[in-house]
Tab-separated table of C-alpha atoms and ligand atoms in Angstrom:
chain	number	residue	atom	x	y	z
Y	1	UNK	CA	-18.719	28.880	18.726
Y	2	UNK	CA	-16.728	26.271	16.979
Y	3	UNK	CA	-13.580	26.042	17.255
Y	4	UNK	CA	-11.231	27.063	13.789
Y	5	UNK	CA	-8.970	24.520	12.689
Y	6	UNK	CA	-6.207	24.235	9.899
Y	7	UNK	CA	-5.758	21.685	7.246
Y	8	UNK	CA	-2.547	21.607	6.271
Y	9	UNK	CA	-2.549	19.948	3.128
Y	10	UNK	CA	-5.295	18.463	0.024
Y	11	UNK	CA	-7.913	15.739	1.887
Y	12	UNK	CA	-10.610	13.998	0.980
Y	13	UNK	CA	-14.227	15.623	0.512
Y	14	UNK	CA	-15.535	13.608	2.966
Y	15	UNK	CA	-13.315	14.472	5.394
Y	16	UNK	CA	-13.464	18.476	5.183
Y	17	UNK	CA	-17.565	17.580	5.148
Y	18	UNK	CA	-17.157	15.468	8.568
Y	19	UNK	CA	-14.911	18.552	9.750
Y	20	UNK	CA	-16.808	21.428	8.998
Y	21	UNK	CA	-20.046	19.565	10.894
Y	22	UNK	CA	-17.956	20.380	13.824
Y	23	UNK	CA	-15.282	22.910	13.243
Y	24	UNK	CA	-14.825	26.382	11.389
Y	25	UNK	CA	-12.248	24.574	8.823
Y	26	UNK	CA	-9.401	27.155	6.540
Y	27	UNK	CA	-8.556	23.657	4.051
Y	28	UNK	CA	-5.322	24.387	1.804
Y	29	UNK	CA	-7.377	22.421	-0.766
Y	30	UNK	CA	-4.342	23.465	-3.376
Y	31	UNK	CA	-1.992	20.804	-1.427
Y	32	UNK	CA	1.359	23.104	-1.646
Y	33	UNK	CA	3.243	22.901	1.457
Y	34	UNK	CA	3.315	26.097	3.695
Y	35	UNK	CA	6.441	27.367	4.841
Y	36	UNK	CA	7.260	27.124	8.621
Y	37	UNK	CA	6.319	31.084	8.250
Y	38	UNK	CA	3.087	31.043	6.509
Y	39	UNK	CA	2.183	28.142	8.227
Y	40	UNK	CA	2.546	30.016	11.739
Y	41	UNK	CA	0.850	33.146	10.036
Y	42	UNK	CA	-2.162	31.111	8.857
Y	43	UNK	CA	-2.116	28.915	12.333
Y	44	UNK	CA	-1.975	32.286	14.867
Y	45	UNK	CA	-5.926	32.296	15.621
Y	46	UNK	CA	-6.682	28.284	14.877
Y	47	UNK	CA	-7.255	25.863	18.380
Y	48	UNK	CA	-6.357	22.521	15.678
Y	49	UNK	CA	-4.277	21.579	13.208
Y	50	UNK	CA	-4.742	18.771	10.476
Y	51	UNK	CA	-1.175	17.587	9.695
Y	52	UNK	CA	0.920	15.358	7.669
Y	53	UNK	CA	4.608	14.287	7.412
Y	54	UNK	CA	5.753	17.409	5.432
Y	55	UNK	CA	4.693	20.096	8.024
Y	56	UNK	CA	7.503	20.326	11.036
Y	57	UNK	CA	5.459	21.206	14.293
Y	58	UNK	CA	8.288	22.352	16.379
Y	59	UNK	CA	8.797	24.465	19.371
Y	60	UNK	CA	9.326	27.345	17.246
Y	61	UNK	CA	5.741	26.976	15.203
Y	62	UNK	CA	4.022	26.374	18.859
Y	63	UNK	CA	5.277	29.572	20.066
Y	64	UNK	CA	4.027	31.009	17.741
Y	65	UNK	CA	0.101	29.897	17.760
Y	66	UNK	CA	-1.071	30.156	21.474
Y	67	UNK	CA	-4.446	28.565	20.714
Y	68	UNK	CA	-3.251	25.965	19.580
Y	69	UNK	CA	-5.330	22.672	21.719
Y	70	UNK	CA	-4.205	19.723	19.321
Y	71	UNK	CA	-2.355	18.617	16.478
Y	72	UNK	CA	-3.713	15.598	14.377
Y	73	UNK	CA	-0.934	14.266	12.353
Y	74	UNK	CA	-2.315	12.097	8.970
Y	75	UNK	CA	0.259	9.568	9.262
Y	76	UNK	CA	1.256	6.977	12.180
Y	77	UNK	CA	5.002	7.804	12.015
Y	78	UNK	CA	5.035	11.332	13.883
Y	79	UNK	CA	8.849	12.250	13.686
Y	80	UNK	CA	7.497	15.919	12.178
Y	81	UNK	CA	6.217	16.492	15.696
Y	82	UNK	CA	7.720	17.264	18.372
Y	83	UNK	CA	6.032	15.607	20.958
Y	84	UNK	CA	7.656	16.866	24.320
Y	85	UNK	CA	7.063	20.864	22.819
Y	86	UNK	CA	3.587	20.035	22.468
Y	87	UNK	CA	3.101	18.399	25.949
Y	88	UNK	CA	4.873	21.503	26.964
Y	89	UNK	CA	2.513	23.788	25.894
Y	90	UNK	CA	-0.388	21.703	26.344
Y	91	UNK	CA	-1.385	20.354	22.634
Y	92	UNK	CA	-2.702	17.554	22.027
Y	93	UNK	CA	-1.216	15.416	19.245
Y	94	UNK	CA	-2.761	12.514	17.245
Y	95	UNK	CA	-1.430	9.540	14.470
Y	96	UNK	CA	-3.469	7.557	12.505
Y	97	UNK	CA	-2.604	3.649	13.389
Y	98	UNK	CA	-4.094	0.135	12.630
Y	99	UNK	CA	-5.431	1.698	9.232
Y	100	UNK	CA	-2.928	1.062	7.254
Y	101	UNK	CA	-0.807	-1.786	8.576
Y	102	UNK	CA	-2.152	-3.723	5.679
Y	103	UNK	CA	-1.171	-1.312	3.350
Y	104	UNK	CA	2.010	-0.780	4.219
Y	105	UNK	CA	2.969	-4.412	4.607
Y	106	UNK	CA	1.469	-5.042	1.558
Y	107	UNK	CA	4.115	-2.378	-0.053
Y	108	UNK	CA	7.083	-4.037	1.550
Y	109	UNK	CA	6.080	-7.142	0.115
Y	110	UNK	CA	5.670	-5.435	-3.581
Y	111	UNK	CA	8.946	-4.144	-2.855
Y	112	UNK	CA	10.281	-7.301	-1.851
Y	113	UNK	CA	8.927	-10.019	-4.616
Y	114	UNK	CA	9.950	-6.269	-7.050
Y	115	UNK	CA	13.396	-6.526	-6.318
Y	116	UNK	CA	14.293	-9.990	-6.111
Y	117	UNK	CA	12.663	-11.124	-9.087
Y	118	UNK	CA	13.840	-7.294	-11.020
Y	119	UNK	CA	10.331	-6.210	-12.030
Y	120	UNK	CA	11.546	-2.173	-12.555
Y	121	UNK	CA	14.448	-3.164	-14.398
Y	122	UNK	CA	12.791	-5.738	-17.158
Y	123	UNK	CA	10.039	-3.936	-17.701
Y	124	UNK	CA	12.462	-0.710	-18.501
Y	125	UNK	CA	13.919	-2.663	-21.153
Y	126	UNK	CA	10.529	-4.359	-22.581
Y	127	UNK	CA	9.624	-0.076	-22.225
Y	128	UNK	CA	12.639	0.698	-24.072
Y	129	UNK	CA	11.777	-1.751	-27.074
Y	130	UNK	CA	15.127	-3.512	-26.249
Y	131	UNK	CA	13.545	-7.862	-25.748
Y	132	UNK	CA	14.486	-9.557	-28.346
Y	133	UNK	CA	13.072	-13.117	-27.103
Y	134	UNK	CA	13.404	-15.908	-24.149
Y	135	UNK	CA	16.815	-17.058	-22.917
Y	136	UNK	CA	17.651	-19.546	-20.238
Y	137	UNK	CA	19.944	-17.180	-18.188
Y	138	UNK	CA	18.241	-14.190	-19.126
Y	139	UNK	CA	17.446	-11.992	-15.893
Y	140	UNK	CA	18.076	-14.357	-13.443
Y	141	UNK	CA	16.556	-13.172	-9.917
Y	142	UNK	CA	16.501	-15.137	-6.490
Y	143	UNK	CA	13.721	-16.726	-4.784
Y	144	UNK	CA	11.503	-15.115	-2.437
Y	145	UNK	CA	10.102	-18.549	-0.988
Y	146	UNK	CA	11.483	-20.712	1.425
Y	147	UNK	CA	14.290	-17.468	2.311
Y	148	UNK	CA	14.835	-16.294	5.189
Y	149	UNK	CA	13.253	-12.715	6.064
Y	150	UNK	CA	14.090	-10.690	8.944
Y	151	UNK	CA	11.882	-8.196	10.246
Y	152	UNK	CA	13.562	-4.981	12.327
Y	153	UNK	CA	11.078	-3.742	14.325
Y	154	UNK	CA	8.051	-5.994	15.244
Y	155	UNK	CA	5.516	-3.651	16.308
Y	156	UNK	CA	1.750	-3.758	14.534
Y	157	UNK	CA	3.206	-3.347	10.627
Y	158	UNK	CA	6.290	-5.637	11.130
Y	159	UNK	CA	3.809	-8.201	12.922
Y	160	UNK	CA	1.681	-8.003	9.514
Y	161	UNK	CA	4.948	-8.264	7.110
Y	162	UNK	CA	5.915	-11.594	9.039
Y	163	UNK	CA	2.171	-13.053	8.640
Y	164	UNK	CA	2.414	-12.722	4.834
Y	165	UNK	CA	5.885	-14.828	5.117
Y	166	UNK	CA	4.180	-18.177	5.676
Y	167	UNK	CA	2.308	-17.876	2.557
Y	168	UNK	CA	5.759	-18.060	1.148
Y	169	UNK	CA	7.021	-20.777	3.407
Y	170	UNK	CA	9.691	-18.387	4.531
Y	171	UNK	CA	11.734	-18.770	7.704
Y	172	UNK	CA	11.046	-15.572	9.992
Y	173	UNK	CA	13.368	-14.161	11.975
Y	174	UNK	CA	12.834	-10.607	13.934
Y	175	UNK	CA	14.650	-8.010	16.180
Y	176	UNK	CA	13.005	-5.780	18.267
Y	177	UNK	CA	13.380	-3.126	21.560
Y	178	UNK	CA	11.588	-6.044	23.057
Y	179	UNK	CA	11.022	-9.506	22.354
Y	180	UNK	CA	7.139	-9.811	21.647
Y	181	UNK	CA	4.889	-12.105	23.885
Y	182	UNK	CA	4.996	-15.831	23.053
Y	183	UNK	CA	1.816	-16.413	21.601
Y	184	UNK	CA	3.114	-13.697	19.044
Y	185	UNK	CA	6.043	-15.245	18.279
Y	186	UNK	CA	4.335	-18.558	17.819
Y	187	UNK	CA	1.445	-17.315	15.828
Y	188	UNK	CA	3.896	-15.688	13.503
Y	189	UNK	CA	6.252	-18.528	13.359
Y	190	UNK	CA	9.103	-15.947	13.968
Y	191	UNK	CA	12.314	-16.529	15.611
Y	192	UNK	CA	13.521	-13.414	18.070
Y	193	UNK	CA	17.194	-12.789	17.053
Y	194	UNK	CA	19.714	-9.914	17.667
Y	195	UNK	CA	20.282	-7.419	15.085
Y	196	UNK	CA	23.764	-8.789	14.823
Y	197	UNK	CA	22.363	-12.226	14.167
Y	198	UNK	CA	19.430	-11.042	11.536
Y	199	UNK	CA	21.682	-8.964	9.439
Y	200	UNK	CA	23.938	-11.883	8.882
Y	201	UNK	CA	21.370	-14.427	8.358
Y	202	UNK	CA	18.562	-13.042	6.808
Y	203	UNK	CA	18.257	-12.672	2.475
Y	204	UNK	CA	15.531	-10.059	3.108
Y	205	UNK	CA	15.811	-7.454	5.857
Y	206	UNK	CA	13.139	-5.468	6.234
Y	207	UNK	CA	12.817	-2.083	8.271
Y	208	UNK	CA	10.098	-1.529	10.252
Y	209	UNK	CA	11.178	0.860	13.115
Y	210	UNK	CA	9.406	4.480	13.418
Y	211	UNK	CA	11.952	7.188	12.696
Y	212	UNK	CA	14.135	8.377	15.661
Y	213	UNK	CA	17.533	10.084	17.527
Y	214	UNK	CA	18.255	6.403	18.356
Y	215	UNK	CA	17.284	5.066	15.154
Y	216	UNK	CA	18.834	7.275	12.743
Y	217	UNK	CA	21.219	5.674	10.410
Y	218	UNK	CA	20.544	2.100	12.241
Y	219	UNK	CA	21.836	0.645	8.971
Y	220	UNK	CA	25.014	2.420	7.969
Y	221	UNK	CA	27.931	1.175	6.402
Y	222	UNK	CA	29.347	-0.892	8.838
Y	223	UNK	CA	25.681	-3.149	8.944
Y	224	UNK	CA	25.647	-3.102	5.282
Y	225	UNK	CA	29.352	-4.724	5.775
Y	226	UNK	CA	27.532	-7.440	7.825
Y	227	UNK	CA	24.836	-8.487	5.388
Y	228	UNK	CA	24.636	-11.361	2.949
Y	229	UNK	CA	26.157	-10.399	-0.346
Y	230	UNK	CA	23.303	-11.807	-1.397
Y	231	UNK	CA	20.619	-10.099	0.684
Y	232	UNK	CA	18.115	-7.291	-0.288
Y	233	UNK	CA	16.920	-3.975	2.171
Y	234	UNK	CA	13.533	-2.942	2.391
Y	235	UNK	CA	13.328	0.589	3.696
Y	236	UNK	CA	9.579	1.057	3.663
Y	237	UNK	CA	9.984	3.347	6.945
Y	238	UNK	CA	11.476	6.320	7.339
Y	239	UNK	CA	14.463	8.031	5.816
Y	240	UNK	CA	17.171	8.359	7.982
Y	241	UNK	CA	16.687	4.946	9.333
Y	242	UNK	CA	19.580	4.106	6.331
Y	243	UNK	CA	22.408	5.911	5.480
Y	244	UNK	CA	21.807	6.267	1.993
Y	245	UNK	CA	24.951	6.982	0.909
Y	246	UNK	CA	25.994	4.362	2.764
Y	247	UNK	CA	23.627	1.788	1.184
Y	248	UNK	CA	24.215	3.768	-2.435
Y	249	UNK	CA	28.639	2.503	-1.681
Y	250	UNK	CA	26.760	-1.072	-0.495
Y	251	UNK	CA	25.158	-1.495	-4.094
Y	252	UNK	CA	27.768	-0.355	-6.063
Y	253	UNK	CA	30.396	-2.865	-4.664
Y	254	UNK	CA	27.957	-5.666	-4.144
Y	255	UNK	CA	28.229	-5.372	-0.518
Y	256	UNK	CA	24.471	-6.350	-0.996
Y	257	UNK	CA	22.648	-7.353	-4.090
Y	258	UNK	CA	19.496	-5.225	-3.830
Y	259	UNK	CA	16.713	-2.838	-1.871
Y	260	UNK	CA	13.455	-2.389	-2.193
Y	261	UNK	CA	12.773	1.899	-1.192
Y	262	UNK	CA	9.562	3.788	-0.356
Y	263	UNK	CA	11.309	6.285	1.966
Y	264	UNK	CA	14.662	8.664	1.640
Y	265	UNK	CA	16.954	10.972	3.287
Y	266	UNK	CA	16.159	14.554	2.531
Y	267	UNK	CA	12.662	13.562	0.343
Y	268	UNK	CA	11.774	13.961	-2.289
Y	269	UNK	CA	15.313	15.293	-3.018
Y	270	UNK	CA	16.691	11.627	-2.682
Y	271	UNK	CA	20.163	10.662	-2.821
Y	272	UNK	CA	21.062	10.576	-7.336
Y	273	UNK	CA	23.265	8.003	-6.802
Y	274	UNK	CA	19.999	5.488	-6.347
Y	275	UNK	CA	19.058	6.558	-9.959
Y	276	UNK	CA	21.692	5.005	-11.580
Y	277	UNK	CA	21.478	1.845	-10.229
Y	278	UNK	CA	19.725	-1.109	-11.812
Y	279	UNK	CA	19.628	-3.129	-8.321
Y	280	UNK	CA	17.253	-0.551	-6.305
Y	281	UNK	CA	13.515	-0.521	-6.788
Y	282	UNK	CA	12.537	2.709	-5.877
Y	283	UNK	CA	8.965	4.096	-4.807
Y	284	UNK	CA	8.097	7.484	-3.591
Y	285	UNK	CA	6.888	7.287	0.337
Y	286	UNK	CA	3.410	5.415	-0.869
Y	287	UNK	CA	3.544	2.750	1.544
Y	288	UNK	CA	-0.238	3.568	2.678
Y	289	UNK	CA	-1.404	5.069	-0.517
Y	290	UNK	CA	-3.772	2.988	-1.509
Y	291	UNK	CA	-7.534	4.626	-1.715
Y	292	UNK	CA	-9.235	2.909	0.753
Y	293	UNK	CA	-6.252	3.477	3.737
Y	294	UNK	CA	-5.713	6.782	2.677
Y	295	UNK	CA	-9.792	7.848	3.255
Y	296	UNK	CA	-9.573	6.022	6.387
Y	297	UNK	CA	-6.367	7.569	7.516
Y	298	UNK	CA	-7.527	11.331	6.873
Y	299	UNK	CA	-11.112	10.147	8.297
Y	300	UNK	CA	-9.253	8.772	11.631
Y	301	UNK	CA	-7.273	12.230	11.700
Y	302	UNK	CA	-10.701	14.202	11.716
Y	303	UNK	CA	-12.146	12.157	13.868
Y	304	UNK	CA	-9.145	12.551	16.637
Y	305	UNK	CA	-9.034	16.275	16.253
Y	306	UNK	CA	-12.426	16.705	16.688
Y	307	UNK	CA	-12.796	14.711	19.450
Y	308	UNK	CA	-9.436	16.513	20.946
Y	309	UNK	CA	-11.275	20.171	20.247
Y	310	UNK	CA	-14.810	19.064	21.855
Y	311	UNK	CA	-12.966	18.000	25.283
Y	312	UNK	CA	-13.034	14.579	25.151
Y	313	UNK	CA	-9.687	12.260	24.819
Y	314	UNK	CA	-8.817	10.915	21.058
Y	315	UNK	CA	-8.254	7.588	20.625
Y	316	UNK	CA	-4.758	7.762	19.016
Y	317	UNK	CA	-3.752	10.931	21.909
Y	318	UNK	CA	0.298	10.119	21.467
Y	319	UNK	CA	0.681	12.597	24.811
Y	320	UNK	CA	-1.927	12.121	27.287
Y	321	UNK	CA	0.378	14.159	30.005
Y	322	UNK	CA	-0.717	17.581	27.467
Y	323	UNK	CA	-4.256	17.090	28.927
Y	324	UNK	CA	-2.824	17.549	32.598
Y	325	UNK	CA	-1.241	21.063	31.372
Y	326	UNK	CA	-4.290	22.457	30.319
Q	401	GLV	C1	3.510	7.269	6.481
Q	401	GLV	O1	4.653	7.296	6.169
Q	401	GLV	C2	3.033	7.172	7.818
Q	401	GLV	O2	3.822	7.295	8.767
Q	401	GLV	O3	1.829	6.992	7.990
């Protein structure tokens, strides 16, 4: 028999074809989110669950769904899961990495070269019929080459954000849990610093941490206090890694001059005080949405549940100590 899965949210054809070669698939095809109670209701009899960043798999939803063998999450951050419950009870749970570190560092660049140069703002005002010719002074923006950009978090997407810097001859410095090996460091051309020392030296700071207890609100308003008045943010992330309100205070009194923002607190009910400011280029969590990464992300999700459900070991298994439970 084989086994029933749930997918959680809208996919590709492809990938419900590739599932239902090996699986007994109930797709919510209509992409609204369930509600921690449907979702347990519609998960009770399943043995997998295609997931993405807006379903919570907690303790609660495991109890709940005793078949349960693995959870493949669409997404590499996994800070919807909770990993220890699952290892708990046995489960299995997948992320999609490596497919879309291009992607995403791609979008903190566009988010980058957006802000400093005001892209959202001037074209609002071409939009709004308001240019009424060339000026010498008129929407003056700061330079992206030859700046300094400082990368939080150097793991596989920060690594690709700091590669794309020497096409700009930018100076790279980087903080980290752990320095990165040498080779790294002088591939990159990137200078290992202290979070002290990047957030008063760099123009660009750039977040690249996955979402956690001990990174929530890693830039509040004290680090704000520390940055260049001059510098921009780049929260391309997580929410929660920023204090927004903090950063919202930051931008209003020129604490800093910009930020670049794919991700928010409490999304997609993000903090109003971003609308009204003309120094924030905002973007709504699309860091990896572009149409190749996405199929490839929702293809390496199917491929990691199935593998989970027919016994073997996925590739991207975030808890290999759940296989010892079962
Ligand atoms: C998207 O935000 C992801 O974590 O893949």
């Amino acid at each position: 028999m084989k086994p029933k899965i749930l997918v959680t949210r809208e996919v590709f054809d492809e990938t419900l074809d590739y599932l239902a070669q090996h699986c007994e698939v109930e797709a919510n095809q209509q992409d609204a989110a369930y509600g921690p109670d449907v979702l347990a209701q519609r998960l009770g009899d399943k043995d997998g669950m295609m997931c993405c960043l807006t379903d919570r798999v907690d303790a609660a939803l495991l109890a709940a769904c005793p078949r349960l063998k693995a959870v493949a999450n669409i997404a590499v951050g996994y800070n919807n899961i909770d990993i220890a419950a699952c290892t708990a009870r046995g489960v299995m749970a997948t992320n999609t990495p490596g497919v879309l570190d291009d992607s995403t560092a791609d979008l903190a660049w566009a988010l980058m070269l957006a802000t400093a140069r005001r892209i959202t703002e001037v074209e609002s005002h071409i939009r709004a019929g308001q240019w009424t010719g060339w000026r010498l002074k008129q929407w003056l923006g700061v330079d992206v080459h030859h700046a300094t950009l400082g990368i939080i978090g150097m793991g596989r997407i920060g690594q690709v954000i700091a590669r794309r810097a020497a096409g700009f001859d930018m100076k790279v410095i980087y903080s980290n849990r752990n320095r990165v090996a040498p080779e790294i460091e002088r591939r990159l051309n990137a200078e290992y610093a202290s979070r002290e020392d990047l957030l008063a030296r760099a123009d660009f700071v750039v977040l690249q941490v996955p979402y956690s207890a001990e990174t929530h609100h890693l830039i509040g308003a004290a680090e704000l206090k520390t940055m260049k008045p001059t510098a921009i943010l780049i929260n391309s992330t997580r929410g929660g890694v920023v204090d927004d309100a903090a950063l919202v205070e930051a931008l209003k009194d020129g604490t800093i001059r910009g930020a670049g923002l794919d991700v928010f607190e409490n999304e997609p009910r993000l903090n109003p005080g971003f609308l009204a400011l003309k120094s924030v280029v905002l973007a709504p969590h699309i860091g990896s949405s572009t149409e190749a990464t996405r199929r490839a992300m929702a293809m390496t999700a199917a491929q990691n549940l199935v593998t989970a459900l027919s016994g073997g070991t996925p590739p991207n298994l975030l808890n290999a100590e759940a296989n010892q439970k079962r």
